[in-house]
């Protein structure tokens, strides 16, 4: 059975479909890039926190054995505000680049904090730790 996800992130059609099947997989990706991420939303017989990294090639979709190399292939070293961090997606260790940009704001204007690819709550927690530990304001 093949279904699709709505703009709101739910499965289209009857809710019973999700309960009938053993596994629900989701492909994530951007149509402007060849990279696709495969996640198990539901897996009756195994873990759902694993990540599959796929790449569209001329012969079709293929697995990427070393995703870290792919994620860091365009990285320029020695650039201010950029670092590489190790993270886990399920059992898969990944090296990914994190970039940060700061700017002064005029007095009386609240600073704006935003993140792309990182949960806003997680960003708030990281910034709170920095504010407390290194007296960052």
Tab-separated table of N, CA and C in Angstrom:
chain	number	residue	atom	x	y	z
A	1	UNK	N	0.842	-1.181	0.000
A	1	UNK	CA	0.000	0.000	0.000
A	1	UNK	C	0.882	1.238	0.000
A	2	UNK	N	0.510	2.218	-0.756
A	2	UNK	CA	1.243	3.478	-0.805
A	2	UNK	C	0.266	4.591	-0.486
A	3	UNK	N	0.647	5.461	0.431
A	3	UNK	CA	-0.163	6.613	0.785
A	3	UNK	C	0.676	7.863	0.643
A	4	UNK	N	0.100	8.992	0.983
A	4	UNK	CA	0.898	10.216	0.956
A	4	UNK	C	0.614	11.053	2.192
A	5	UNK	N	1.539	11.971	2.459
A	5	UNK	CA	1.467	12.821	3.639
A	5	UNK	C	0.895	14.174	3.232
A	6	UNK	N	0.005	14.703	4.061
A	6	UNK	CA	-0.595	16.007	3.792
A	6	UNK	C	0.375	17.123	4.160
A	7	UNK	N	0.003	18.362	3.818
A	7	UNK	CA	0.837	19.522	4.169
A	7	UNK	C	1.006	19.656	5.678
A	8	UNK	N	0.012	19.193	6.423
A	8	UNK	CA	0.066	19.274	7.885
A	8	UNK	C	0.931	18.184	8.497
A	9	UNK	N	1.367	17.223	7.693
A	9	UNK	CA	2.238	16.164	8.192
A	9	UNK	C	1.535	14.873	8.546
A	10	UNK	N	0.220	14.796	8.353
A	10	UNK	CA	-0.521	13.574	8.650
A	10	UNK	C	-0.719	12.730	7.401
A	11	UNK	N	-1.072	11.467	7.612
A	11	UNK	CA	-1.353	10.590	6.478
A	11	UNK	C	-2.709	10.934	5.884
A	12	UNK	N	-2.761	11.009	4.569
A	12	UNK	CA	-4.024	11.284	3.889
A	12	UNK	C	-4.878	10.019	3.883
A	13	UNK	N	-6.174	10.201	3.869
A	13	UNK	CA	-7.073	9.056	3.809
A	13	UNK	C	-7.469	8.573	5.186
A	14	UNK	N	-8.093	7.395	5.227
A	14	UNK	CA	-8.579	6.875	6.509
A	14	UNK	C	-7.436	6.582	7.480
A	15	UNK	N	-7.662	6.922	8.721
A	15	UNK	CA	-6.648	6.713	9.765
A	15	UNK	C	-6.373	5.220	9.977
A	16	UNK	N	-7.316	4.387	9.629
A	16	UNK	CA	-7.165	2.948	9.817
A	16	UNK	C	-5.995	2.404	8.993
A	17	UNK	N	-5.652	3.065	7.891
A	17	UNK	CA	-4.544	2.619	7.044
A	17	UNK	C	-3.248	2.506	7.842
A	18	UNK	N	-2.988	3.473	8.704
A	18	UNK	CA	-1.761	3.458	9.499
A	18	UNK	C	-1.740	2.278	10.468
A	19	UNK	N	-2.896	1.841	10.924
A	19	UNK	CA	-2.960	0.734	11.880
A	19	UNK	C	-2.923	-0.634	11.201
A	20	UNK	N	-3.240	-0.694	9.933
A	20	UNK	CA	-3.273	-1.956	9.198
A	20	UNK	C	-1.873	-2.408	8.798
A	21	UNK	N	-1.006	-1.472	8.472
A	21	UNK	CA	0.319	-1.811	7.933
A	21	UNK	C	1.331	-2.033	9.054
A	22	UNK	N	2.405	-2.761	8.739
A	22	UNK	CA	3.475	-3.013	9.703
A	22	UNK	C	4.500	-1.892	9.735
A	23	UNK	N	4.683	-1.223	8.618
A	23	UNK	CA	5.721	-0.195	8.529
A	23	UNK	C	5.213	1.011	7.756
A	24	UNK	N	5.540	2.191	8.268
A	24	UNK	CA	5.277	3.439	7.558
A	24	UNK	C	6.621	4.135	7.390
A	25	UNK	N	7.022	4.343	6.131
A	25	UNK	CA	8.289	5.004	5.815
A	25	UNK	C	8.007	6.368	5.212
A	26	UNK	N	8.897	7.312	5.478
A	26	UNK	CA	8.754	8.655	4.916
A	26	UNK	C	10.047	9.065	4.234
A	27	UNK	N	9.919	9.511	2.996
A	27	UNK	CA	11.050	10.093	2.270
A	27	UNK	C	11.035	11.591	2.518
A	28	UNK	N	12.175	12.141	2.888
A	28	UNK	CA	12.306	13.583	3.065
A	28	UNK	C	13.356	14.069	2.086
A	29	UNK	N	13.162	15.241	1.576
A	29	UNK	CA	14.161	15.787	0.670
A	29	UNK	C	13.662	17.024	-0.027
A	30	UNK	N	14.552	17.625	-0.755
A	30	UNK	CA	14.293	18.844	-1.492
A	30	UNK	C	14.414	18.523	-2.973
A	31	UNK	N	13.476	18.965	-3.762
A	31	UNK	CA	13.520	18.626	-5.183
A	31	UNK	C	14.721	19.231	-5.900
A	32	UNK	N	15.393	20.191	-5.287
A	32	UNK	CA	16.554	20.825	-5.903
A	32	UNK	C	17.855	20.100	-5.577
A	33	UNK	N	17.793	19.080	-4.745
A	33	UNK	CA	18.984	18.313	-4.376
A	33	UNK	C	18.733	16.826	-4.609
A	34	UNK	N	19.787	16.088	-4.858
A	34	UNK	CA	19.668	14.651	-5.128
A	34	UNK	C	19.552	13.829	-3.854
A	35	UNK	N	19.795	14.425	-2.707
A	35	UNK	CA	19.808	13.712	-1.433
A	35	UNK	C	18.391	13.485	-0.918
A	36	UNK	N	18.125	12.270	-0.426
A	36	UNK	CA	16.843	11.932	0.195
A	36	UNK	C	17.117	11.209	1.504
A	37	UNK	N	16.314	11.494	2.506
A	37	UNK	CA	16.413	10.820	3.798
A	37	UNK	C	15.206	9.909	3.941
A	38	UNK	N	15.436	8.693	4.376
A	38	UNK	CA	14.373	7.714	4.571
A	38	UNK	C	14.258	7.433	6.061
A	39	UNK	N	13.092	7.722	6.622
A	39	UNK	CA	12.852	7.513	8.051
A	39	UNK	C	11.673	6.567	8.238
A	40	UNK	N	11.773	5.735	9.255
A	40	UNK	CA	10.649	4.876	9.629
A	40	UNK	C	9.797	5.637	10.639
A	41	UNK	N	8.577	5.952	10.259
A	41	UNK	CA	7.643	6.619	11.159
A	41	UNK	C	7.030	5.590	12.102
A	42	UNK	N	6.765	4.406	11.555
A	42	UNK	CA	6.226	3.294	12.341
A	42	UNK	C	6.880	2.021	11.830
A	43	UNK	N	7.317	1.185	12.752
A	43	UNK	CA	7.875	-0.112	12.363
A	43	UNK	C	7.522	-1.092	13.472
A	44	UNK	N	6.578	-1.942	13.193
A	44	UNK	CA	6.059	-2.861	14.206
A	44	UNK	C	7.123	-3.819	14.736
A	45	UNK	N	8.143	-4.120	13.941
A	45	UNK	CA	9.124	-5.136	14.325
A	45	UNK	C	10.525	-4.585	14.572
A	46	UNK	N	10.670	-3.280	14.695
A	46	UNK	CA	12.010	-2.732	14.911
A	46	UNK	C	11.979	-1.269	15.299
A	47	UNK	N	13.170	-0.692	15.353
A	47	UNK	CA	13.330	0.693	15.793
A	47	UNK	C	12.822	1.672	14.734
A	48	UNK	N	12.387	2.844	15.199
A	48	UNK	CA	11.948	3.892	14.281
A	48	UNK	C	12.886	5.088	14.292
A	49	UNK	N	13.987	5.000	15.026
A	49	UNK	CA	14.883	6.155	15.098
A	49	UNK	C	16.078	6.033	14.157
A	50	UNK	N	16.001	5.131	13.203
A	50	UNK	CA	17.095	4.960	12.246
A	50	UNK	C	16.891	5.871	11.038
A	51	UNK	N	17.987	6.160	10.368
A	51	UNK	CA	17.966	7.057	9.223
A	51	UNK	C	18.653	6.395	8.042
A	52	UNK	N	17.996	6.399	6.904
A	52	UNK	CA	18.611	5.940	5.661
A	52	UNK	C	18.909	7.143	4.791
A	53	UNK	N	20.106	7.219	4.264
A	53	UNK	CA	20.484	8.331	3.393
A	53	UNK	C	20.602	7.788	1.974
A	54	UNK	N	19.859	8.379	1.062
A	54	UNK	CA	19.806	7.927	-0.325
A	54	UNK	C	20.179	9.092	-1.236
A	55	UNK	N	20.679	8.727	-2.414
A	55	UNK	CA	21.035	9.743	-3.400
A	55	UNK	C	20.505	9.308	-4.761
A	56	UNK	N	19.913	10.258	-5.479
A	56	UNK	CA	19.411	9.958	-6.813
A	56	UNK	C	20.574	10.045	-7.791
A	57	UNK	N	20.838	8.937	-8.461
A	57	UNK	CA	21.904	8.866	-9.462
A	57	UNK	C	21.267	8.575	-10.817
A	58	UNK	N	22.080	8.534	-11.850
A	58	UNK	CA	21.571	8.282	-13.203
A	58	UNK	C	20.852	6.938	-13.289
A	59	UNK	N	21.337	5.936	-12.531
A	59	UNK	CA	20.731	4.605	-12.571
A	59	UNK	C	19.584	4.440	-11.579
A	60	UNK	N	19.273	5.490	-10.820
A	60	UNK	CA	18.179	5.433	-9.863
A	60	UNK	C	18.643	5.740	-8.451
A	61	UNK	N	17.771	5.491	-7.500
A	61	UNK	CA	18.052	5.773	-6.097
A	61	UNK	C	19.032	4.754	-5.540
A	62	UNK	N	20.054	5.224	-4.826
A	62	UNK	CA	21.037	4.310	-4.229
A	62	UNK	C	21.393	4.785	-2.829
A	63	UNK	N	21.766	3.841	-1.979
A	63	UNK	CA	22.154	4.153	-0.617
A	63	UNK	C	23.496	4.863	-0.568
A	64	UNK	N	23.669	5.712	0.440
A	64	UNK	CA	24.927	6.425	0.648
A	64	UNK	C	25.596	5.801	1.867
A	65	UNK	N	26.691	5.048	1.677
A	65	UNK	CA	27.327	4.371	2.811
A	65	UNK	C	28.027	5.325	3.781
A	66	UNK	N	28.581	6.436	3.297
A	66	UNK	CA	29.289	7.389	4.151
A	66	UNK	C	28.618	8.753	4.032
A	67	UNK	N	27.521	8.930	4.768
A	67	UNK	CA	26.749	10.167	4.676
A	67	UNK	C	27.544	11.369	5.168
A	68	UNK	N	28.406	11.185	6.167
A	68	UNK	CA	29.201	12.300	6.688
A	68	UNK	C	30.058	12.916	5.593
A	69	UNK	N	30.668	12.085	4.789
A	69	UNK	CA	31.504	12.590	3.689
A	69	UNK	C	30.657	13.431	2.730
A	70	UNK	N	29.458	12.960	2.456
A	70	UNK	CA	28.568	13.696	1.566
A	70	UNK	C	28.153	15.031	2.189
A	71	UNK	N	27.793	15.019	3.477
A	71	UNK	CA	27.355	16.241	4.151
A	71	UNK	C	28.464	17.286	4.232
A	72	UNK	N	29.709	16.842	4.297
A	72	UNK	CA	30.833	17.766	4.467
A	72	UNK	C	31.595	18.031	3.170
A	73	UNK	N	31.129	17.510	2.052
A	73	UNK	CA	31.889	17.600	0.799
A	73	UNK	C	32.069	19.036	0.306
A	74	UNK	N	31.124	19.927	0.559
A	74	UNK	CA	31.228	21.313	0.093
A	74	UNK	C	31.748	22.261	1.167
A	75	UNK	N	32.156	21.733	2.289
A	75	UNK	CA	32.564	22.568	3.419
A	75	UNK	C	33.917	23.214	3.167
A	76	UNK	N	33.984	24.515	3.446
A	76	UNK	CA	35.260	25.236	3.393
A	76	UNK	C	35.818	25.306	4.805
A	77	UNK	N	37.053	24.891	4.994
A	77	UNK	CA	37.664	24.901	6.327
A	77	UNK	C	38.195	26.290	6.657
A	78	UNK	N	38.309	26.550	7.953
A	78	UNK	CA	38.873	27.812	8.415
A	78	UNK	C	37.941	28.997	8.308
A	79	UNK	N	36.661	28.763	8.108
A	79	UNK	CA	35.695	29.849	7.991
A	79	UNK	C	35.131	30.158	9.376
A	80	UNK	N	35.147	31.435	9.754
A	80	UNK	CA	34.611	31.837	11.057
A	80	UNK	C	33.124	31.508	11.139
A	81	UNK	N	32.694	31.023	12.303
A	81	UNK	CA	31.288	30.703	12.519
A	81	UNK	C	30.872	29.345	12.014
A	82	UNK	N	31.828	28.493	11.679
A	82	UNK	CA	31.517	27.171	11.147
A	82	UNK	C	32.311	26.117	11.901
A	83	UNK	N	31.636	25.033	12.242
A	83	UNK	CA	32.318	23.927	12.906
A	83	UNK	C	31.646	22.616	12.515
A	84	UNK	N	32.321	21.528	12.785
A	84	UNK	CA	31.773	20.197	12.530
A	84	UNK	C	31.448	19.565	13.874
A	85	UNK	N	30.261	18.985	13.978
A	85	UNK	CA	29.862	18.311	15.209
A	85	UNK	C	29.474	16.871	14.898
A	86	UNK	N	29.664	16.014	15.880
A	86	UNK	CA	29.259	14.610	15.772
A	86	UNK	C	27.880	14.464	16.399
A	87	UNK	N	27.008	13.752	15.722
A	87	UNK	CA	25.660	13.529	16.225
A	87	UNK	C	25.251	12.096	15.907
A	88	UNK	N	24.209	11.629	16.564
A	88	UNK	CA	23.688	10.287	16.305
A	88	UNK	C	22.271	10.383	15.766
A	89	UNK	N	22.006	9.659	14.711
A	89	UNK	CA	20.646	9.455	14.214
A	89	UNK	C	20.381	7.972	14.389
A	90	UNK	N	19.716	7.613	15.480
A	90	UNK	CA	19.554	6.201	15.806
A	90	UNK	C	20.902	5.626	16.172
A	91	UNK	N	21.334	4.597	15.466
A	91	UNK	CA	22.640	3.980	15.697
A	91	UNK	C	23.706	4.526	14.752
A	92	UNK	N	23.333	5.458	13.887
A	92	UNK	CA	24.243	5.942	12.849
A	92	UNK	C	24.926	7.238	13.280
A	93	UNK	N	26.253	7.198	13.488
A	93	UNK	CA	26.966	8.448	13.793
A	93	UNK	C	27.120	9.279	12.521
A	94	UNK	N	26.915	10.576	12.666
A	94	UNK	CA	27.041	11.483	11.530
A	94	UNK	C	27.878	12.687	11.921
A	95	UNK	N	28.714	13.134	11.011
A	95	UNK	CA	29.417	14.399	11.158
A	95	UNK	C	28.687	15.406	10.285
A	96	UNK	N	28.289	16.522	10.877
A	96	UNK	CA	27.568	17.552	10.138
A	96	UNK	C	28.160	18.919	10.455
A	97	UNK	N	27.997	19.841	9.533
A	97	UNK	CA	28.489	21.202	9.737
A	97	UNK	C	27.411	22.029	10.420
A	98	UNK	N	27.827	22.833	11.391
A	98	UNK	CA	26.944	23.787	12.047
A	98	UNK	C	27.521	25.171	11.790
A	99	UNK	N	26.676	26.085	11.341
A	99	UNK	CA	27.105	27.448	11.075
A	99	UNK	C	26.352	28.396	11.989
A	100	UNK	N	27.033	29.447	12.417
A	100	UNK	CA	26.416	30.454	13.273
A	100	UNK	C	26.786	31.836	12.756
A	101	UNK	N	25.864	32.767	12.884
A	101	UNK	CA	26.091	34.143	12.482
A	101	UNK	C	25.514	35.036	13.563
A	102	UNK	N	26.301	35.988	14.012
A	102	UNK	CA	25.822	36.927	15.023
A	102	UNK	C	25.960	38.344	14.489
A	103	UNK	N	25.174	39.228	15.072
A	103	UNK	CA	25.196	40.618	14.661
A	103	UNK	C	24.725	41.469	15.831
A	104	UNK	N	25.261	42.657	15.948
A	104	UNK	CA	24.797	43.567	17.001
A	104	UNK	C	23.423	44.114	16.615
A	105	UNK	N	22.605	44.352	17.642
A	105	UNK	CA	21.298	44.961	17.407
A	105	UNK	C	21.264	46.304	18.122
A	106	UNK	N	20.523	47.246	17.592
A	106	UNK	CA	20.431	48.554	18.256
A	106	UNK	C	19.794	48.417	19.640
A	107	UNK	N	20.140	49.318	20.560
A	107	UNK	CA	19.524	49.269	21.899
A	107	UNK	C	18.004	49.353	21.794
A	108	UNK	N	17.338	48.572	22.622
A	108	UNK	CA	15.883	48.562	22.643
A	108	UNK	C	15.243	47.610	21.652
A	109	UNK	N	16.039	47.046	20.762
A	109	UNK	CA	15.510	46.087	19.790
A	109	UNK	C	15.831	44.683	20.292
A	110	UNK	N	14.818	43.848	20.489
A	110	UNK	CA	15.112	42.492	20.987
A	110	UNK	C	15.868	41.680	19.936
A	111	UNK	N	16.842	40.891	20.368
A	111	UNK	CA	17.581	40.069	19.399
A	111	UNK	C	16.671	38.994	18.809
A	112	UNK	N	16.931	38.644	17.579
A	112	UNK	CA	16.161	37.605	16.900
A	112	UNK	C	17.024	36.360	16.808
A	113	UNK	N	16.483	35.258	17.242
A	113	UNK	CA	17.199	33.982	17.187
A	113	UNK	C	16.420	33.037	16.294
A	114	UNK	N	17.117	32.461	15.341
A	114	UNK	CA	16.446	31.526	14.447
A	114	UNK	C	17.396	30.397	14.100
A	115	UNK	N	16.825	29.307	13.659
A	115	UNK	CA	17.627	28.139	13.293
A	115	UNK	C	16.969	27.450	12.113
A	116	UNK	N	17.793	26.852	11.287
A	116	UNK	CA	17.297	26.049	10.180
A	116	UNK	C	17.866	24.651	10.358
A	117	UNK	N	17.000	23.648	10.384
A	117	UNK	CA	17.460	22.277	10.568
A	117	UNK	C	17.680	21.904	12.021
A	118	UNK	N	17.276	22.760	12.946
A	118	UNK	CA	17.423	22.506	14.376
A	118	UNK	C	16.138	22.942	15.056
A	119	UNK	N	15.614	22.112	15.933
A	119	UNK	CA	14.393	22.416	16.664
A	119	UNK	C	14.565	23.705	17.469
A	120	UNK	N	13.564	24.579	17.437
A	120	UNK	CA	13.632	25.853	18.150
A	120	UNK	C	13.821	25.690	19.648
A	121	UNK	N	13.181	24.685	20.253
A	121	UNK	CA	13.354	24.419	21.683
A	121	UNK	C	14.769	23.992	22.009
A	122	UNK	N	15.342	23.197	21.126
A	122	UNK	CA	16.735	22.756	21.314
A	122	UNK	C	17.687	23.951	21.221
A	123	UNK	N	17.430	24.853	20.268
A	123	UNK	CA	18.236	26.065	20.143
A	123	UNK	C	18.137	26.902	21.414
A	124	UNK	N	16.925	27.064	21.939
A	124	UNK	CA	16.737	27.840	23.164
A	124	UNK	C	17.513	27.224	24.325
A	125	UNK	N	17.510	25.900	24.427
A	125	UNK	CA	18.253	25.222	25.484
A	125	UNK	C	19.756	25.441	25.332
A	126	UNK	N	20.282	25.293	24.121
A	126	UNK	CA	21.713	25.506	23.884
A	126	UNK	C	22.126	26.935	24.220
A	127	UNK	N	21.306	27.904	23.836
A	127	UNK	CA	21.624	29.297	24.136
A	127	UNK	C	21.535	29.588	25.629
A	128	UNK	N	20.592	28.969	26.321
A	128	UNK	CA	20.493	29.149	27.772
A	128	UNK	C	21.736	28.612	28.469
A	129	UNK	N	22.242	27.474	28.018
A	129	UNK	CA	23.475	26.914	28.589
A	129	UNK	C	24.640	27.862	28.332
A	130	UNK	N	24.751	28.383	27.112
A	130	UNK	CA	25.824	29.334	26.802
A	130	UNK	C	25.715	30.599	27.651
A	131	UNK	N	24.498	31.117	27.804
A	131	UNK	CA	24.310	32.318	28.617
A	131	UNK	C	24.760	32.090	30.052
A	132	UNK	N	24.441	30.931	30.590
A	132	UNK	CA	24.790	30.637	31.974
A	132	UNK	C	26.273	30.329	32.139
A	133	UNK	N	26.823	29.480	31.274
A	133	UNK	CA	28.197	28.987	31.450
A	133	UNK	C	29.279	29.976	31.039
A	134	UNK	N	29.056	30.696	29.954
A	134	UNK	CA	30.104	31.617	29.481
A	134	UNK	C	29.649	33.070	29.555
A	135	UNK	N	28.557	33.285	30.258
A	135	UNK	CA	28.004	34.618	30.455
A	135	UNK	C	27.761	35.352	29.130
A	136	UNK	N	27.235	34.606	28.188
A	136	UNK	CA	26.901	35.147	26.879
A	136	UNK	C	25.575	35.883	26.972
A	137	UNK	N	25.518	37.080	26.443
A	137	UNK	CA	24.270	37.857	26.461
A	137	UNK	C	23.818	38.160	25.062
